[in-house]
């Protein structure tokens, strides 16, 4: 009986158990390791592509240009489509595979997608570590990408479904935390592997097998989410699991709501076709715009190319790898602030604050680089203190991202989709995220060459647009149970026009508040 589906307060505060059991914490920590493989692969390519032995072996012409060419504009020294392809092939592959992952995640369960992800990354990392030719590098990166598409599609869903709703933000942010830890580990590894000979970069690239193995083994021991069991008709198992996860006897209300949401979603078997209905316009808009905006913060210009960027502003090879390590550490620490605050201060506050902070930093970086480098990009001298100021603002920009768009770019989409479209919509979100990451990764060095310091102003403008978008259009989702999320759209000044007549939990098209109550009561 779906009567329990009526939220007891305007913000949907229901009486589901809120305990954070050791069991659920453990499973979420293991699952969040899925972020490690993604982070490691993001962090490793920038450093490796600034290592001399690597460039000499695979990209000798870039190496020569970098070493001997005094004439080329400093902004353009690293501009090579093949070199960027090495970084970005991964994201294109992930963009495709996350769409396939939707079916596996729905039909076989969340943990099977994680397993596939772990195995594919292992194979890709081994091929990369033993690469003899550019094509081996690219094939390896493509396999990594396929694996990451699977992991990124399933892990955020897994976390959001396992977590008691009061802690969903924090537990889900564990995914972003492990992305940042992966990036940092890669930065540190690159720093120590920046040695003569080929062993250094081989170790760096092959090192991705470690987090991949962790995810592979982790996914074998993890329990499936109750939501996914119910989705696949395993009701009794799901009830027992919910009982264990929540650590209390009284799970009836949550179980009934999950079952009910699942029955409703079963009526709409074809997730991909449903997605295009009018009532899902708000969800679809967020599934596309959130990853789009996340990438237009310009974060990956910094994360993927920090060592190259720092070399561009005159740091030596080792100093630039060290700066990447410092950035990586800051990224991890600031993500912890988000874990602490996301369920307390809410998503919107973090988005708005982070946006303002990133905007100020990008404008400052543009001004500082612009003053010294001008448009020809060859400063007569660049005092150390000056470079340090630039790095300082870049760090504060990363901090702003790390507690806003970083974690929230994964959290918010994973919690707003109703079950009947969840897996497909999450795939769209991941696929777009990967696709936009690909575009940025592929075009950044060319953009830097043409826009010069103006590239930071370009991203600053986008930050203004996205911050206004959040202010106007993103409802607060803090403290709302995941299967009750319909309420936020119904209450929203703009989105209500699409969903006001739809009672998701009861699946009926209805027109008035009285109808809603009658419908629930019947
Ligand atoms: C983004 C990545 C980014 C990372 C940086 C993630 O949320 O999706 O593209 O590199 O954060 O920490």
XYZ file of C-alpha atoms and ligand atoms in Angstrom:
534
model
C 0.000 0.000 0.000
C 1.606 3.200 -1.129
C -0.043 5.430 1.480
C 3.297 5.858 3.158
C 4.538 7.608 0.104
C 3.171 10.967 1.193
C 6.079 12.968 2.569
C 5.527 13.981 6.172
C 7.012 17.421 5.790
C 7.349 19.868 2.941
C 10.939 18.851 2.399
C 10.087 15.202 2.303
C 11.452 14.350 5.742
C 10.340 10.746 6.213
C 10.847 8.385 9.072
C 13.237 6.016 7.352
C 16.020 4.703 9.579
C 18.951 7.063 9.485
C 21.634 4.975 11.125
C 24.999 4.891 9.545
C 25.953 1.278 10.196
C 29.492 -0.034 10.033
C 28.330 -2.390 7.324
C 27.072 0.360 5.051
C 30.113 2.519 5.712
C 32.397 -0.354 4.802
C 30.559 -1.176 1.578
C 30.558 2.460 0.540
C 34.284 2.822 1.208
C 34.986 -0.235 -0.928
C 32.672 0.927 -3.710
C 34.046 4.433 -3.695
C 37.388 2.923 -4.667
C 35.860 2.855 -8.148
C 36.843 6.515 -8.219
C 40.501 5.591 -7.697
C 40.926 4.161 -11.166
C 39.356 7.199 -12.745
C 41.456 9.587 -10.668
C 44.671 7.689 -11.266
C 44.185 7.784 -15.010
C 43.292 11.463 -15.001
C 46.370 12.285 -12.944
C 48.904 10.121 -14.696
C 48.758 11.281 -18.313
C 49.734 14.931 -17.801
C 52.883 14.040 -15.873
C 53.885 11.216 -18.194
C 53.494 13.399 -21.259
C 55.901 15.904 -19.751
C 58.594 13.241 -19.126
C 61.549 13.448 -21.504
C 62.159 9.693 -22.051
C 58.463 9.213 -22.840
C 58.390 12.096 -25.307
C 61.665 10.960 -26.888
C 60.321 7.456 -27.447
C 56.831 8.177 -28.710
C 56.753 11.824 -29.738
C 60.299 12.732 -30.782
C 59.292 15.770 -32.815
C 57.551 17.373 -29.824
C 60.543 16.583 -27.699
C 62.880 18.310 -30.168
C 60.568 21.306 -30.423
C 60.433 21.620 -26.692
C 64.175 21.320 -26.192
C 65.584 23.402 -29.015
C 62.920 25.682 -30.348
C 63.394 29.177 -29.015
C 61.183 30.709 -31.667
C 57.855 29.020 -31.090
C 55.551 30.960 -28.863
C 55.758 29.558 -25.335
C 51.989 29.039 -25.297
C 52.247 26.713 -28.313
C 55.161 24.434 -27.498
C 53.068 21.463 -26.464
C 50.423 21.851 -29.117
C 50.223 18.389 -30.707
C 47.023 16.590 -31.605
C 48.631 13.159 -31.256
C 49.978 13.918 -27.798
C 46.572 15.154 -26.665
C 44.977 12.079 -28.206
C 47.054 10.055 -25.769
C 45.270 11.802 -22.874
C 41.873 12.138 -24.371
C 41.236 8.798 -26.146
C 40.303 7.446 -22.747
C 37.421 9.860 -22.321
C 35.944 9.175 -25.715
C 35.955 5.438 -24.984
C 34.413 6.035 -21.554
C 31.738 8.180 -23.126
C 30.633 5.247 -25.297
C 30.974 2.464 -22.742
C 28.987 4.265 -20.043
C 25.972 3.981 -22.355
C 26.417 0.217 -22.640
C 26.954 0.004 -18.895
C 23.385 1.175 -18.324
C 21.980 -2.186 -19.427
C 24.456 -4.233 -17.398
C 23.820 -2.107 -14.318
C 20.075 -2.531 -14.641
C 19.827 -6.156 -15.705
C 22.713 -7.739 -13.808
C 23.141 -5.288 -10.960
C 25.438 -2.435 -9.951
C 28.320 -4.587 -8.781
C 28.704 -6.399 -12.126
C 29.328 -3.139 -13.876
C 32.012 -2.377 -11.309
C 33.573 -5.778 -11.926
C 33.661 -5.281 -15.693
C 35.149 -1.839 -15.105
C 37.938 -3.188 -12.877
C 38.917 -5.963 -15.284
C 39.017 -3.719 -18.369
C 41.196 -1.174 -16.592
C 43.614 -3.939 -15.533
C 44.077 -5.069 -19.121
C 44.456 -1.512 -20.429
C 47.048 -0.649 -17.789
C 49.140 -3.718 -18.587
C 49.156 -2.889 -22.312
C 50.180 0.685 -21.513
C 52.940 -0.358 -19.161
C 54.493 -2.574 -21.839
C 53.837 -0.203 -24.751
C 56.376 -0.291 -27.593
C 54.570 1.923 -30.003
C 52.044 4.758 -30.042
C 49.227 2.453 -31.117
C 49.748 0.335 -27.978
C 49.475 3.468 -25.884
C 46.248 4.466 -27.563
C 44.713 0.939 -27.376
C 45.631 0.786 -23.692
C 44.039 4.166 -23.022
C 40.886 3.102 -24.895
C 40.537 -0.022 -22.749
C 41.059 2.080 -19.639
C 38.308 4.323 -20.917
C 35.897 1.430 -21.454
C 36.523 0.303 -17.893
C 36.122 3.762 -16.432
C 32.813 4.220 -18.246
C 31.476 1.132 -16.468
C 32.835 2.121 -13.070
C 31.641 5.710 -13.242
C 28.196 4.668 -14.347
C 27.672 2.214 -11.519
C 29.590 3.480 -8.485
C 27.731 6.761 -7.866
C 24.402 4.928 -8.233
C 25.558 2.229 -5.867
C 26.566 4.775 -3.259
C 23.388 6.806 -3.497
C 21.239 3.701 -3.182
C 23.133 2.188 -0.262
C 23.363 5.315 1.836
C 20.734 6.319 4.411
C 19.380 9.508 2.909
C 20.667 11.713 5.710
C 24.227 10.691 4.824
C 23.803 10.234 1.104
C 25.748 13.396 0.244
C 28.720 12.483 2.406
C 28.893 8.861 1.342
C 28.483 9.689 -2.305
C 31.195 12.323 -2.034
C 33.455 9.407 -1.089
C 33.490 8.719 -4.824
C 34.955 12.137 -5.546
C 37.348 11.734 -2.628
C 38.714 8.582 -4.144
C 38.986 10.316 -7.539
C 41.128 12.979 -5.907
C 43.205 10.396 -4.002
C 43.753 8.607 -7.314
C 44.902 11.860 -8.926
C 47.260 12.582 -6.030
C 48.711 9.068 -6.061
C 49.373 9.466 -9.780
C 51.030 12.862 -9.239
C 53.316 11.492 -6.518
C 54.131 8.455 -8.600
C 54.998 10.625 -11.585
C 57.219 12.766 -9.424
C 59.306 9.779 -8.331
C 59.212 8.134 -11.743
C 60.599 11.135 -13.559
C 63.924 9.383 -14.103
C 66.220 8.635 -16.994
C 65.270 5.667 -19.107
C 61.936 4.094 -19.897
C 61.253 2.416 -16.589
C 59.741 5.552 -15.023
C 56.843 6.134 -17.372
C 56.237 2.378 -17.668
C 55.766 2.154 -13.922
C 53.506 5.201 -13.942
C 51.238 3.846 -16.666
C 51.303 0.242 -15.444
C 50.537 1.439 -11.893
C 46.853 1.732 -12.822
C 46.637 -2.048 -12.314
C 46.794 -1.503 -8.527
C 43.559 0.476 -8.103
C 41.974 -1.652 -10.842
C 42.680 -4.818 -8.878
C 41.273 -3.190 -5.742
C 38.031 -2.445 -7.580
C 37.867 -5.894 -9.156
C 38.265 -7.675 -5.820
C 36.076 -5.114 -4.049
C 33.206 -5.630 -6.453
C 33.309 -9.382 -5.846
C 32.809 -9.008 -2.117
C 30.291 -6.154 -2.153
C 26.600 -6.833 -1.580
C 24.147 -5.662 -4.227
C 21.907 -2.656 -3.410
C 18.352 -3.457 -2.238
C 17.039 -1.153 -4.976
C 18.752 -3.208 -7.642
C 17.584 -6.526 -6.113
C 14.014 -5.283 -6.083
C 14.435 -4.005 -9.624
C 15.353 -7.579 -10.590
C 12.488 -9.168 -8.644
C 14.505 -10.503 -5.672
C 12.186 -9.155 -2.997
C 12.993 -11.345 -0.019
C 16.727 -11.021 -0.499
C 16.291 -7.283 -0.801
C 14.333 -7.073 2.446
C 16.989 -9.050 4.295
C 19.728 -6.885 2.834
C 17.937 -3.659 3.716
C 17.583 -4.958 7.229
C 21.307 -5.613 7.445
C 22.292 -2.328 5.835
C 20.095 -0.132 8.014
C 20.853 -2.094 11.183
C 17.292 -1.734 12.585
C 14.134 -3.870 12.534
C 11.780 -1.250 11.262
C 12.542 -1.072 7.577
C 9.001 -1.673 6.348
C 8.285 1.854 5.248
C 11.459 2.191 3.213
C 11.084 -1.307 1.794
C 7.501 -0.644 0.726
C 8.460 2.592 -0.948
C 11.346 0.957 -2.770
C 9.103 -1.867 -3.913
C 6.452 0.531 -4.995
C 8.873 2.717 -6.920
C 10.206 -0.399 -8.550
C 6.750 -1.674 -9.539
C 6.069 1.670 -11.095
C 9.336 1.650 -12.922
C 8.527 -1.821 -14.268
C 5.465 -0.367 -15.965
C 7.884 1.772 -17.885
C 10.170 -0.984 -19.100
C 11.900 0.942 -21.794
C 14.103 3.324 -19.884
C 15.716 4.862 -22.931
C 12.409 5.640 -24.597
C 10.792 6.945 -21.434
C 13.559 9.385 -20.949
C 12.268 11.650 -23.661
C 8.858 12.212 -22.048
C 7.919 15.722 -21.020
C 7.902 14.897 -17.307
C 11.579 13.978 -17.450
C 12.721 17.202 -19.084
C 14.086 18.565 -15.789
C 16.047 15.370 -15.130
C 17.393 15.182 -18.632
C 18.408 18.820 -18.561
C 20.397 18.218 -15.383
C 21.887 14.967 -16.712
C 23.366 16.930 -19.595
C 24.045 20.374 -18.188
C 25.661 19.353 -14.911
C 28.526 17.426 -16.551
C 28.780 20.074 -19.272
C 29.218 22.814 -16.706
C 31.497 20.693 -14.536
C 33.965 20.430 -17.376
C 33.613 24.106 -18.310
C 34.921 25.087 -14.905
C 38.238 24.431 -16.629
C 39.318 22.032 -13.902
C 40.828 19.526 -16.276
C 42.978 22.120 -17.889
C 44.661 22.249 -14.517
C 44.397 18.597 -13.493
C 45.358 17.063 -16.839
C 47.933 19.586 -17.845
C 49.260 21.029 -14.575
C 52.830 19.894 -15.221
C 52.721 21.179 -18.796
C 51.067 24.398 -17.653
C 53.697 24.950 -14.991
C 56.453 24.249 -17.493
C 54.825 26.821 -19.746
C 55.114 29.473 -17.055
C 58.748 28.621 -16.631
C 59.041 25.901 -13.984
C 61.673 23.206 -14.420
C 60.512 19.628 -15.093
C 60.749 18.506 -11.484
C 59.317 21.706 -10.018
C 56.301 21.391 -12.275
C 55.691 17.789 -11.241
C 56.068 18.873 -7.601
C 53.498 21.638 -8.090
C 51.126 19.021 -9.449
C 51.631 17.061 -6.216
C 50.817 20.151 -4.160
C 47.683 20.744 -6.215
C 46.714 17.098 -5.807
C 47.030 17.324 -2.017
C 44.925 20.454 -1.854
C 42.316 18.790 -4.033
C 41.999 15.878 -1.584
C 41.811 18.096 1.502
C 39.175 20.420 0.078
C 37.042 17.443 -0.952
C 36.942 16.435 2.730
C 35.328 19.792 3.503
C 32.572 18.861 1.100
C 32.087 15.475 2.750
C 31.610 17.307 6.021
C 29.340 20.038 4.718
C 27.264 18.699 1.866
C 24.454 17.280 4.007
C 24.646 20.206 6.453
C 24.927 23.280 4.257
C 23.268 21.757 1.219
C 24.239 21.414 -2.403
C 23.216 24.864 -3.572
C 25.333 26.731 -1.041
C 28.456 24.813 -2.066
C 27.743 25.319 -5.762
C 27.292 29.064 -5.352
C 30.269 29.616 -3.080
C 32.532 27.422 -5.204
C 31.454 29.276 -8.348
C 32.291 32.694 -6.900
C 35.676 31.460 -5.703
C 36.610 29.904 -9.038
C 35.585 33.024 -10.931
C 37.828 35.300 -8.861
C 40.789 32.949 -9.216
C 40.466 32.530 -12.971
C 40.335 36.271 -13.527
C 43.392 36.703 -11.281
C 45.370 33.999 -13.106
C 44.497 35.562 -16.476
C 45.662 38.980 -15.292
C 48.923 37.712 -13.791
C 49.864 35.543 -16.755
C 48.699 38.232 -19.185
C 50.865 40.949 -17.600
C 54.068 38.930 -17.761
C 53.604 36.814 -20.848
C 51.605 39.211 -22.988
C 50.490 37.617 -26.223
C 53.804 36.354 -27.518
C 54.270 34.268 -24.419
C 57.968 34.851 -23.920
C 58.615 36.746 -20.683
C 62.056 38.346 -20.342
C 62.234 37.169 -16.822
C 59.755 35.535 -14.515
C 60.652 36.055 -10.858
C 59.933 33.094 -8.655
C 57.549 35.039 -6.434
C 55.495 35.871 -9.475
C 55.134 32.247 -10.537
C 54.212 31.403 -6.945
C 51.335 33.912 -6.992
C 50.008 32.290 -10.155
C 50.238 28.836 -8.581
C 48.528 30.183 -5.450
C 45.471 31.325 -7.403
C 45.388 28.073 -9.335
C 45.353 26.242 -5.989
C 42.454 28.300 -4.645
C 40.575 27.617 -7.858
C 41.093 23.889 -7.328
C 39.851 24.249 -3.738
C 36.680 25.945 -4.977
C 36.066 23.156 -7.459
C 36.901 20.404 -4.986
C 34.112 21.314 -2.604
C 31.534 22.231 -5.215
C 31.362 21.074 -8.819
C 33.776 18.188 -8.240
C 31.700 16.052 -5.880
C 28.347 17.619 -6.711
C 28.813 16.979 -10.410
C 28.519 13.282 -9.537
C 26.263 13.434 -6.511
C 23.376 15.534 -7.760
C 22.670 13.574 -10.962
C 22.874 10.257 -9.122
C 20.217 11.297 -6.621
C 17.652 13.104 -8.749
C 16.564 10.434 -11.227
C 13.463 8.319 -10.482
C 14.125 4.589 -10.616
C 12.310 4.096 -13.921
C 14.925 6.156 -15.740
C 17.788 6.044 -13.232
C 20.186 3.751 -14.968
C 19.712 5.282 -18.422
C 19.824 8.857 -17.147
C 22.955 8.149 -15.137
C 24.549 6.784 -18.311
C 23.728 9.992 -20.113
C 25.267 11.956 -17.289
C 28.491 9.944 -17.318
C 28.640 9.806 -21.072
C 28.326 13.586 -21.364
C 30.842 14.083 -18.582
C 33.356 11.927 -20.413
C 32.572 13.508 -23.756
C 33.080 17.037 -22.470
C 36.249 15.949 -20.687
C 37.405 14.604 -24.050
C 36.641 17.906 -25.767
C 38.537 19.897 -23.153
C 41.453 17.451 -23.100
C 41.666 17.417 -26.874
C 41.313 21.124 -27.451
C 43.109 22.649 -24.476
C 46.629 22.836 -25.893
C 45.307 24.331 -29.131
C 43.115 26.749 -27.179
C 46.087 27.766 -25.046
C 48.093 28.382 -28.196
C 45.379 30.625 -29.662
C 43.604 32.208 -26.699
C 46.810 32.494 -24.636
C 46.118 33.856 -21.143
C 42.558 34.613 -22.327
C 41.781 30.928 -21.899
C 41.270 31.577 -18.204
C 38.799 34.354 -18.977
C 36.938 31.965 -21.263
C 36.405 29.548 -18.380
C 35.636 32.397 -15.963
C 32.730 33.433 -18.173
C 31.347 29.927 -18.140
C 31.599 29.852 -14.362
C 29.350 32.926 -14.235
C 26.815 31.204 -16.494
C 26.750 27.986 -14.463
C 26.518 29.781 -11.141
C 23.494 31.694 -12.385
C 22.008 28.466 -13.666
C 22.342 26.843 -10.247
C 20.845 29.875 -8.574
C 17.808 29.881 -10.830
C 17.201 26.257 -11.727
C 18.776 23.763 -9.369
C 16.490 22.671 -6.508
C 18.018 21.752 -3.147
C 18.172 17.973 -2.741
C 19.714 17.755 0.715
C 17.880 15.442 3.145
C 15.318 14.154 0.654
C 14.989 10.366 0.373
C 15.985 9.274 -3.079
C 12.622 7.732 -4.014
C 10.853 10.903 -2.798
C 12.772 13.282 -4.984
C 9.742 14.131 -7.139
C 8.788 16.643 -4.470
C 11.647 18.993 -5.311
C 10.506 19.392 -8.889
C 6.880 19.794 -7.903
C 7.850 22.629 -5.573
C 10.159 24.367 -7.998
C 9.067 27.665 -9.576
C 10.166 26.620 -13.060
C 10.282 22.819 -13.233
C 6.879 22.335 -11.641
C 5.279 23.079 -15.008
C 6.711 19.796 -16.316
C 6.031 17.543 -13.371
C 3.236 19.093 -11.335
C 0.648 16.678 -12.605
C 2.653 13.575 -12.019
C 2.692 11.673 -8.762
C 5.814 9.570 -9.241
C 5.390 7.198 -6.370
C 1.873 6.426 -7.396
C 2.697 6.692 -11.038
C -0.654 8.324 -11.823
C -1.290 11.412 -13.855
C -3.258 13.661 -11.509
C -4.254 17.228 -11.460
C -4.908 18.596 -7.986
C -3.595 18.269 -4.482
C -6.859 16.569 -3.523
C -6.263 14.049 -6.255
C -2.826 13.349 -4.870
C -4.237 12.570 -1.454
C -7.097 10.487 -2.858
C -4.708 8.642 -5.025
C -2.430 7.787 -2.122
C -5.313 6.816 0.078
C -6.844 4.434 -2.420
C 35.807 15.429 -12.575
C 37.098 15.209 -13.279
C 38.180 16.015 -12.599
C 38.247 15.689 -11.137
C 39.241 16.565 -10.412
C 35.965 15.078 -11.134
O 34.771 15.309 -10.471
O 34.793 14.658 -13.171
O 36.964 15.557 -14.617
O 39.423 15.765 -13.176
O 36.990 15.849 -10.544
O 39.286 16.333 -9.051
